[in-house]
Coordinates of C-alpha atoms in Angstrom, one line a residue:
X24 CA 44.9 -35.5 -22.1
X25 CA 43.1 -32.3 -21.2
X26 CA 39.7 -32.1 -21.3
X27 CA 38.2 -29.3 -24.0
X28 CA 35.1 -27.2 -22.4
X29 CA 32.5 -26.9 -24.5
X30 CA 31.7 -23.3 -24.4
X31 CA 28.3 -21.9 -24.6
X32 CA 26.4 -18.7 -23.6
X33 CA 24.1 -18.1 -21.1
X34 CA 21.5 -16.8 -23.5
X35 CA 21.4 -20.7 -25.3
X36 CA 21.7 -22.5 -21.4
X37 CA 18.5 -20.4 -20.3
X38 CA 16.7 -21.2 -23.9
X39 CA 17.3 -24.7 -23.7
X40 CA 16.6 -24.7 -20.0
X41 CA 13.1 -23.3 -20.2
X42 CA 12.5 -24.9 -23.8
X43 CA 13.5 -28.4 -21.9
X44 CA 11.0 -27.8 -18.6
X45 CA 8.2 -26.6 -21.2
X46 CA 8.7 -30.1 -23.4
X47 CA 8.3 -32.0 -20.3
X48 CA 5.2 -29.7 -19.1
X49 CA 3.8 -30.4 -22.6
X50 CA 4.1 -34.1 -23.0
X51 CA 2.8 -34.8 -19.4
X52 CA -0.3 -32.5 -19.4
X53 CA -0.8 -33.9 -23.1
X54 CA -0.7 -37.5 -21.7
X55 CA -2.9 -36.8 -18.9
X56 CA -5.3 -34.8 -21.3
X57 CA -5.4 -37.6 -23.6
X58 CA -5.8 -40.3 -21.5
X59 CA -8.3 -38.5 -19.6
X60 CA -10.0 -37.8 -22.7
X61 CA -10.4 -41.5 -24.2
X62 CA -11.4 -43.0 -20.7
X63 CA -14.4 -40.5 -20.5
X64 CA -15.5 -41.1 -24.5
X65 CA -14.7 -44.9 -23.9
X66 CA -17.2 -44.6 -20.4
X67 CA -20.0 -43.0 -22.4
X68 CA -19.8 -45.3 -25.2
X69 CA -20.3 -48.3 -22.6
X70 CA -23.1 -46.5 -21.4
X71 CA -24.8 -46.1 -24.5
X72 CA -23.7 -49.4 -25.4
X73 CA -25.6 -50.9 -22.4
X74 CA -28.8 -49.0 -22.6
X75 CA -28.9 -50.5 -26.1
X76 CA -28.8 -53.8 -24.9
X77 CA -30.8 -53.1 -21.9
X78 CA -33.4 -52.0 -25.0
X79 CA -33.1 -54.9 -27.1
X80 CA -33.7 -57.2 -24.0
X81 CA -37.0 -55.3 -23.2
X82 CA -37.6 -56.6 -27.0
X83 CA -36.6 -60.2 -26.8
X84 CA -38.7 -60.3 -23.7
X85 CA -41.9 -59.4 -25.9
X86 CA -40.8 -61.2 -29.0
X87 CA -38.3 -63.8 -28.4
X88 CA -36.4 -62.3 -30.7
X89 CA -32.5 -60.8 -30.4
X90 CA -32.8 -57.6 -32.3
X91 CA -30.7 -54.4 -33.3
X92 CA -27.9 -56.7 -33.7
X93 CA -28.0 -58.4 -30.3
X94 CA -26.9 -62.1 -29.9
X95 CA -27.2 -65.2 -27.2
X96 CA -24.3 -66.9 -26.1
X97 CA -22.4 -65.6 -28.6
X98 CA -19.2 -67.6 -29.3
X99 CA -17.1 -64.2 -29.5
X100 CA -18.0 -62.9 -25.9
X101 CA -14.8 -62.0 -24.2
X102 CA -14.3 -64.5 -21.3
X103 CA -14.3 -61.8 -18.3
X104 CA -17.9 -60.7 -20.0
X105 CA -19.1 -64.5 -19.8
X106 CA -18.1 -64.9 -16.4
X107 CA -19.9 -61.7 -14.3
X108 CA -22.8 -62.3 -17.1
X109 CA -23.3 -66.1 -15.0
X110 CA -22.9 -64.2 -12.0
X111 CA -26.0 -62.3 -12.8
X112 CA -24.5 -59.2 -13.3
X113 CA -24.8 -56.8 -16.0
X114 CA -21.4 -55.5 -17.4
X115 CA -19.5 -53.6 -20.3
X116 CA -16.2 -54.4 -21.5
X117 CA -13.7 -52.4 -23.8
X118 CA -12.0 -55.2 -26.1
X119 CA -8.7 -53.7 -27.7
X120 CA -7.5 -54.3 -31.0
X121 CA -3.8 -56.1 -31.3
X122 CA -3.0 -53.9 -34.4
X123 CA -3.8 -50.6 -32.4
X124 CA -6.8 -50.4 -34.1
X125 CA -10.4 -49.1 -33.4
X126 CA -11.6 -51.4 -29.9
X127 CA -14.9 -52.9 -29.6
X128 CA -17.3 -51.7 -27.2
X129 CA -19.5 -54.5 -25.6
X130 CA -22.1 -55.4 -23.4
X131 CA -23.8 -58.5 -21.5
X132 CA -27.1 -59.4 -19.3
X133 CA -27.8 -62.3 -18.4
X134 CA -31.2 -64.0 -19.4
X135 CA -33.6 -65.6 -17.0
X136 CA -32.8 -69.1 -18.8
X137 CA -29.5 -69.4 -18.7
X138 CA -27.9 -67.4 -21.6
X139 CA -26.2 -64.6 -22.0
X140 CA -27.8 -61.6 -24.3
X141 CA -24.5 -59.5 -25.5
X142 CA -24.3 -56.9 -28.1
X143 CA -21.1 -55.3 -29.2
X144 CA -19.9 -52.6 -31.9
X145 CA -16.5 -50.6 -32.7
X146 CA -15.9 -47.5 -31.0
X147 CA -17.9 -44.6 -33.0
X148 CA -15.8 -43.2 -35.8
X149 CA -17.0 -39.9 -34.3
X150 CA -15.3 -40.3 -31.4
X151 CA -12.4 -42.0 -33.2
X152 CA -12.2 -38.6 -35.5
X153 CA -12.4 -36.3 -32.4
X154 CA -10.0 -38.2 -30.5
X155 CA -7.5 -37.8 -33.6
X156 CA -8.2 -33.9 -33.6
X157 CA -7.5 -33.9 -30.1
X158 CA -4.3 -35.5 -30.1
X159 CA -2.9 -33.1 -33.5
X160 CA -4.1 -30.2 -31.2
X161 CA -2.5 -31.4 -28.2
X162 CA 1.0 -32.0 -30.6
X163 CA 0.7 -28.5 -32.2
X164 CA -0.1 -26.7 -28.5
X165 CA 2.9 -28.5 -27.1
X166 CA 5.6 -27.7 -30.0
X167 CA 4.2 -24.0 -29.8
X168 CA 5.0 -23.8 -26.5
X169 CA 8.5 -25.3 -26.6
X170 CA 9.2 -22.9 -29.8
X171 CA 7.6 -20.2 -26.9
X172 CA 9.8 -21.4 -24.1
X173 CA 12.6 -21.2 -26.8
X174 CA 12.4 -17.2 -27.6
X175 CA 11.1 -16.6 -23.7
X176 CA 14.6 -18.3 -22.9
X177 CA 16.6 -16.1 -25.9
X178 CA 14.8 -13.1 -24.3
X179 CA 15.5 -13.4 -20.9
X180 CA 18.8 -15.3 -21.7
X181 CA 19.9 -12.3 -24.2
X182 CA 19.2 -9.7 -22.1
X183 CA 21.7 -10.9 -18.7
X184 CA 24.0 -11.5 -21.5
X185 CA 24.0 -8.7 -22.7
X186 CA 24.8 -7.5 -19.0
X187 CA 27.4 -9.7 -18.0
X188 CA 29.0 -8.3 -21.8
X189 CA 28.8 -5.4 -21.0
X190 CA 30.1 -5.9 -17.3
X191 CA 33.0 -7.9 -18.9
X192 CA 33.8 -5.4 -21.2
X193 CA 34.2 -2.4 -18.7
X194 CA 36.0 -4.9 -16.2
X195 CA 38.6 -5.2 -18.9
X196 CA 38.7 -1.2 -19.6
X197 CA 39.8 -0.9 -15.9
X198 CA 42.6 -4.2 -16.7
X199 CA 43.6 -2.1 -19.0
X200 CA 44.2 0.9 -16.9
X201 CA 40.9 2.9 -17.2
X202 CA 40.3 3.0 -13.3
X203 CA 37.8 5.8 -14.3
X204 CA 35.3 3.3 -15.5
X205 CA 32.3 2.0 -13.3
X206 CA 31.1 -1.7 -14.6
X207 CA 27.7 -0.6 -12.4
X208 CA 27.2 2.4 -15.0
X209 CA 28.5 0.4 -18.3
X210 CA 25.8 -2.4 -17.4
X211 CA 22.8 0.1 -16.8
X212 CA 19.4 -1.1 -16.9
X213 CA 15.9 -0.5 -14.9
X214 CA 15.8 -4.1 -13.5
X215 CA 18.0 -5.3 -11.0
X216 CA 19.6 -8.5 -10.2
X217 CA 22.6 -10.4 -9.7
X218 CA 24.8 -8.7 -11.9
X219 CA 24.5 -5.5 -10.6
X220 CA 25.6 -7.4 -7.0
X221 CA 28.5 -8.4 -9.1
X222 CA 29.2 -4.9 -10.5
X223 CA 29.2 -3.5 -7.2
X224 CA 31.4 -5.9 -6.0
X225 CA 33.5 -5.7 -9.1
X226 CA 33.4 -1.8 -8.7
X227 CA 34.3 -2.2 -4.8
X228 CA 37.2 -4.0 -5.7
X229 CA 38.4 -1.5 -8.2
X230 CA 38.4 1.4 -5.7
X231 CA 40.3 -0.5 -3.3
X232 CA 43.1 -1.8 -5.4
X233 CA 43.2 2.1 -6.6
X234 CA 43.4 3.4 -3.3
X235 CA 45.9 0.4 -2.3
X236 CA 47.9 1.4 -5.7
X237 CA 47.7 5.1 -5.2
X238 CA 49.0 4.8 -1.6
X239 CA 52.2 2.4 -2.9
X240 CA 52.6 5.0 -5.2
X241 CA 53.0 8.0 -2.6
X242 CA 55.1 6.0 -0.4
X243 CA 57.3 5.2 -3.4
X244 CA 57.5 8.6 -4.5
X245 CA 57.8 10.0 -0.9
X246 CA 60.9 7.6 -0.2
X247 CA 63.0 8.3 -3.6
X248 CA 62.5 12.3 -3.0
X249 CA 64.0 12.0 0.6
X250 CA 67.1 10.0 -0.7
X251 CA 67.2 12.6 -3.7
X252 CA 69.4 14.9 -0.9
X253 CA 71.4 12.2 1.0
X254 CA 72.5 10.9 -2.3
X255 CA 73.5 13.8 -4.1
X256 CA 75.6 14.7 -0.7
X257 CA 76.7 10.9 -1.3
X258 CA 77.7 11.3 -4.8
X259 CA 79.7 15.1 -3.8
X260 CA 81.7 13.5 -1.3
X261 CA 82.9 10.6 -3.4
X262 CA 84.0 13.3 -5.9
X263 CA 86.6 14.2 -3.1
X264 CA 87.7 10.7 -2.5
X265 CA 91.3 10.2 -3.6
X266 CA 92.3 8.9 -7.2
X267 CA 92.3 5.1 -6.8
X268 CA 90.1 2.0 -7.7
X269 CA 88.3 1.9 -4.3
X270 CA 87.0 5.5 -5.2
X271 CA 85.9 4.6 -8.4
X272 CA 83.9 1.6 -7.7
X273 CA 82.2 4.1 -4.8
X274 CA 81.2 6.9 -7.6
X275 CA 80.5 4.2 -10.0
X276 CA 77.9 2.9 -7.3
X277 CA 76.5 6.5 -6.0
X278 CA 75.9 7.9 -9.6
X279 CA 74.3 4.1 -10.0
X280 CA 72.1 4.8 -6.8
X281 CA 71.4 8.3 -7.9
X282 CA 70.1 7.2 -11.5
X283 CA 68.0 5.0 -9.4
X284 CA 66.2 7.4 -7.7
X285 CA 65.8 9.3 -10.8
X286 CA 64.0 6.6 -12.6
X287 CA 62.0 5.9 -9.3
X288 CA 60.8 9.5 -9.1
X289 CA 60.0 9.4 -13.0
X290 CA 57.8 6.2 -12.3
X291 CA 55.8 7.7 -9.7
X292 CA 54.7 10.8 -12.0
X293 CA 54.1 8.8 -14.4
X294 CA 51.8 6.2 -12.4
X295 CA 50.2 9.4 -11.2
X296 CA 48.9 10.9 -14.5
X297 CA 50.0 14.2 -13.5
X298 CA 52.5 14.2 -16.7
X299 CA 51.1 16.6 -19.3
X300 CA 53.3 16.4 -23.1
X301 CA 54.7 19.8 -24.4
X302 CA 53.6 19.2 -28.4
X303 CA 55.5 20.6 -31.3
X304 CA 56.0 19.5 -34.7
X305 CA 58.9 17.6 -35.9
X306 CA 60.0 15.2 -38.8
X307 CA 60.5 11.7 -37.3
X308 CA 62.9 10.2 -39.5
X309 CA 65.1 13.1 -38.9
X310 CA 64.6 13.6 -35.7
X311 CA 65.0 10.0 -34.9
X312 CA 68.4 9.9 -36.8
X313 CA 70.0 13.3 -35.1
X314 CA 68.9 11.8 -31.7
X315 CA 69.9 8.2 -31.8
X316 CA 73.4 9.0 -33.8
X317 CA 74.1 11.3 -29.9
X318 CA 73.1 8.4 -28.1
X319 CA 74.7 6.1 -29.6
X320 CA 76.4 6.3 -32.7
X321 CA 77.1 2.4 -33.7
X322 CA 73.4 1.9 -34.1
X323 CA 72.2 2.1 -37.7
X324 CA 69.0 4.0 -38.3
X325 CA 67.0 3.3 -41.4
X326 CA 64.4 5.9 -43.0
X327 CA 62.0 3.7 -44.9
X328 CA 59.2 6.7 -45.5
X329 CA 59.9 10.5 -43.0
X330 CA 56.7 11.8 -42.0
X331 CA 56.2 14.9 -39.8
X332 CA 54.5 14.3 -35.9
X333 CA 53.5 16.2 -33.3
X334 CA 55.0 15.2 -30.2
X335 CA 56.7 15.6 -27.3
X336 CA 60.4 15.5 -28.5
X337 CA 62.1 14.8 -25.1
X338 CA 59.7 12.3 -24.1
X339 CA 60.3 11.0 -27.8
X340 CA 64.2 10.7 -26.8
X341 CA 63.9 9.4 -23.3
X342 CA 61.9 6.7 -25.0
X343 CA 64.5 5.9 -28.0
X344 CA 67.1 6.1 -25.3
X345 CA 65.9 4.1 -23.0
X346 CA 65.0 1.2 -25.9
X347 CA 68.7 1.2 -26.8
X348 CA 69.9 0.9 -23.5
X349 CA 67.5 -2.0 -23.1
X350 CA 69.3 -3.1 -26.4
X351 CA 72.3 -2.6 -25.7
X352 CA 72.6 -4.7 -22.2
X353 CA 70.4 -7.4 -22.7
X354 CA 70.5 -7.9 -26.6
X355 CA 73.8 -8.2 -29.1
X356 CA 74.6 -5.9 -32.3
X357 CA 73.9 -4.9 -34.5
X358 CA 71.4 -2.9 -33.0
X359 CA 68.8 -1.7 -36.3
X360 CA 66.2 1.6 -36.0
X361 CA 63.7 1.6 -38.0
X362 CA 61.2 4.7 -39.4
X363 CA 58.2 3.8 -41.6
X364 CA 56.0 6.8 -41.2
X365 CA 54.7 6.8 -37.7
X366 CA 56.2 4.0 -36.7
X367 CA 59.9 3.3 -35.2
X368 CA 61.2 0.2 -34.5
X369 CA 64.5 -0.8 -32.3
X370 CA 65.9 -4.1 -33.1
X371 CA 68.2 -6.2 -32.2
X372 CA 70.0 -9.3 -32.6
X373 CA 70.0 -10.7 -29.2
X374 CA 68.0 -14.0 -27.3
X375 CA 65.0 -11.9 -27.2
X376 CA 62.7 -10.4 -24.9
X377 CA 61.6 -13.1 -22.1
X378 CA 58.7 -15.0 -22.5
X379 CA 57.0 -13.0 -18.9
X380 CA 57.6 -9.9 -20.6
X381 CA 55.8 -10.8 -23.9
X382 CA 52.8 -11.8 -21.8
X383 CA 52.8 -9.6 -18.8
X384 CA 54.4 -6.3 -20.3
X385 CA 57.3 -4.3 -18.7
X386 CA 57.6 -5.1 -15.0
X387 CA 60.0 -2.6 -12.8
X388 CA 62.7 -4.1 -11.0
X389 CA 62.7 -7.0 -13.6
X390 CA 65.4 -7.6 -16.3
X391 CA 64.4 -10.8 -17.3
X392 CA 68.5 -12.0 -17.3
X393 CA 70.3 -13.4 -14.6
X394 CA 72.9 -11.0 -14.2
X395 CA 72.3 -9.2 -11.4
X396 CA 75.8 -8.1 -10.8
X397 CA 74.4 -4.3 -10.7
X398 CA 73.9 -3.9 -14.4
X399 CA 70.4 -2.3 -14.4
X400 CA 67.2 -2.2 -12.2
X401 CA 64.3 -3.3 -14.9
X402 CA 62.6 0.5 -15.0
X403 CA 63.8 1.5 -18.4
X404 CA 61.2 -0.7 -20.4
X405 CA 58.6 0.6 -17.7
X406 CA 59.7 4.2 -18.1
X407 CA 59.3 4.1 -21.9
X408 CA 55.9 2.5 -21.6
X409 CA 54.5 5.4 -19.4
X410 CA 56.1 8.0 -21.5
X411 CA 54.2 6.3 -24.7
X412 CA 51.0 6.4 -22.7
X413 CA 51.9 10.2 -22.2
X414 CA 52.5 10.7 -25.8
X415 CA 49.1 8.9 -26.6
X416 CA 51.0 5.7 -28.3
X417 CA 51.4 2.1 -28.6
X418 CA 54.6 0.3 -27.4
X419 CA 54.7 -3.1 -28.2
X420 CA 57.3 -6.0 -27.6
X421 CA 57.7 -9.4 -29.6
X422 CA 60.8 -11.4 -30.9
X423 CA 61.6 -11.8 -33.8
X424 CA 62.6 -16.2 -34.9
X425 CA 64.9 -17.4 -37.1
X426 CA 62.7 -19.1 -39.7
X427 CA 60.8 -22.2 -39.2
X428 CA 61.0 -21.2 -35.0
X429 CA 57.9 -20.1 -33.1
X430 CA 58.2 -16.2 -32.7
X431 CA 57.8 -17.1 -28.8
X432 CA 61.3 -19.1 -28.6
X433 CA 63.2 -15.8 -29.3
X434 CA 66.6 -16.8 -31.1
X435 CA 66.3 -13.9 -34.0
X436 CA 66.2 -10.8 -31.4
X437 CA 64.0 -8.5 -30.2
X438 CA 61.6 -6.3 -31.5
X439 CA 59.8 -2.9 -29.4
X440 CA 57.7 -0.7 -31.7
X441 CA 56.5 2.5 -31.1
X442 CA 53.1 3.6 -32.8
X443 CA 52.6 6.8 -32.7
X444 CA 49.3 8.2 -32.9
X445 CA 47.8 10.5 -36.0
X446 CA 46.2 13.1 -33.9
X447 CA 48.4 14.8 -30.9
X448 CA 46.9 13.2 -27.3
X449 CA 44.7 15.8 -25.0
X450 CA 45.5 13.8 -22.0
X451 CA 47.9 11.8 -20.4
X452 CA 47.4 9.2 -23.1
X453 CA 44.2 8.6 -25.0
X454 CA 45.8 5.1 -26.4
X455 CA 46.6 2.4 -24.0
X456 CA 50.1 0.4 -24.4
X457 CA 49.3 -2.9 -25.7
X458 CA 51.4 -6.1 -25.3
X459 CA 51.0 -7.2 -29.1
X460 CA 52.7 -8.5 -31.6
X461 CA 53.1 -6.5 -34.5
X462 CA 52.2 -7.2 -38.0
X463 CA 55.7 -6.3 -39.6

């Protein structure tokens, strides 16, 4: 069985942290206070105690007579008393109560005959009364400073969790694409500490997986514009071949090799954000429905509610197209388009998209279906994607289940929605493409 983690923040660790050391401060200097305390009131009291008697034997001495409360051989004398008073020493002794009550202070001499003069009394209610205000002020000082430790802790604690927030946060910003963000600026602050080590390190990281990207990139790009020529010379001379089957597979395969490159190039602007959209104004349910009936007129196209865009219209089509395409080899018909307003959906009635593709997002040079017999090279999901992010949209992928089947196991087709956005982009995409589900 797996083991759940209790998850807690870091503001609540530090609070209980500090409140914890500050309860244990508390109750040991409270201990040591109090102890301290009742051993020096319980010392003076035997002092006092035995100057008394000390007084009362100057008394007897004159009078023969135990005053001020003083006795000989008293039955009650504590056994330790009775034995240093037949040494011939004078003593004190502090009797405790067995209920936890109020002790009795006494004191011995011994007499010159024998006996044993002894006096004792309870401890002064004074005393008794202060060491009761002591110990409420001692109980009070340490749950104040527990209750302090507690909002020290939320303070400090709050504080580097709001850093680590905000360091999360803009570390997710560049997941998402945003390489432009700095986690080291998003966390800010005058202090510094640990977490701006791990900015810096986070930030580090980020440059060099963009310059490592950006290089890729160049290479990629480099490579597909120097095959652009020796595959358009590829493709002209099998135009020349001889009719025959031979010949055909060999255009079949250069025109396959030449699309190749295409999309490779396309990839490459687009991972460059150099791609800028040329706006107009359009309706998209018409639109949608003149386009897709060219590309591929067995696909039925539903207008639920037309509303007028501004978009780019051929990066529009090169997205429509390359969704039925996707459809068309890797799903089954019917093959549904759907307009509601600025929305379009392309469904169809296939196994689904694969489960890496749900989670990860479009990944080129991955179909997610066995067949590699040549039937595709995984970059028209990817290309659509980029062109959305041109456009400023949202393209998102999830299958749909037959009923009482998690959405996940696929089954009822798949699902790509386009969402696109109410005010035209300034840039190469003010809306990042999300890998949700969507609500429909």
């Amino acid at each position: 069985m797996k083991r759940r983690a209790l998850s807690t923040g870091v503001r609540w660790k530090i609070s209980i942290a500090i409140a914890a050391v500050g309860a244990l401060v508390a109750v040991a200097l409270s201990l040591v206070v109090h102890n301290s305390a009742r051993v020096s009131m319980l010392d003076n009291a035997r002092e006092v105690q035995l100057e008394r008697l000390l007084f009362a034997q100057r008394m007897y001495d004159s009078t023969k007579e135990a005053k001020f409360g003083t006795k000989i051989n008293d039955p009650a004398l504590p056994p330790e008393l009775r034995a240093k008073a037949r040494q011939g020493r004078r003593a004190t002794y502090v009797q405790e109560a067995g209920d936890g009550g109020v002790p009795d202070v006494w004191a011995a001499v011994p007499m010159g005959n024998g006996s044993v003069l002894s006096l004792h009394s309870k401890f002064a209610d004074r005393s008794t009364t202060i060491m009761k205000d002591l110990d409420r002020s001692l109980l009070i000082g340490s749950v104040s400073v527990v209750f302090g430790g507690c909002a020290l802790g939320v303070l400090v604690g709050g504080q580097l969790s709001r850093r680590l927030r905000k360091a999360a946060a803009a570390a997710v910003r560049v997941a998402q694409g945003n390489t432009e963000v700095r986690v080291g600026e998003a966390i800010g602050g005058v202090v510094r500490d640990e977490t701006d080590e791990l900015a810096r390190a986070v930030d580090a990281l980020t440059d060099a997986l963009n310059e490592r990207i950006e290089a890729e990139r160049r290479v990629t790009a480099d490579i597909a514009h120097e095959l652009r020529t020796p595959v358009t010379g590829l493709l002209t001379a099998a135009e020349l071949l001889p009719p025959g089957r031979p010949s055909e597979l060999v255009r079949d395969r250069a025109q396959a090799l030449r699309t190749l490159v295409e999309d490779v190039l396309e990839v490459a602007r687009l991972d460059g954000a150099s791609e800028r959209a040329e706006l107009q104004e359009l309706a998209l349910g018409e639109f949608v429905a003149r386009r897709v009936a060219v590309l591929d007129p067995a696909v039925e196209v539903k207008v639920v509610h037309d509303s007028w865009v501004c978009t780019d219209p051929r990066r529009l089509e090169r997205i429509l197209g390359n969704l039925l395409a996707n459809a068309a080899k890797h799903g089954s018909a019917p093959v549904e388009v759907t307009v509601e307003g600025r929305v379009v959906r392309v469904r169809d009635h296939g196994p689904g998209f694969p489960e890496a593709l749900l989670r990860e997002g479009p990944s080129r040079f991955r179909t997610g279906t066995t067949d590699r017999a040549g039937h595709g090279h995984g970059l028209g999901l990817t290309i659509a994607a980029g062109q959305a992010r041109v456009l400023g949209a949202r393209l998102t992928f999830r299958n749909a289940a037959p009923t009482g089947v998690p959405e996940r196991a696929g089954g009822g087709g798949a699902i790509a929605v386009l969402w696109l956005p109410e005010h035209a982009p300034t840039t190469t995409g003010s809306f990042p493409v999300l890998k949700l589900a969507d609500p429909a």
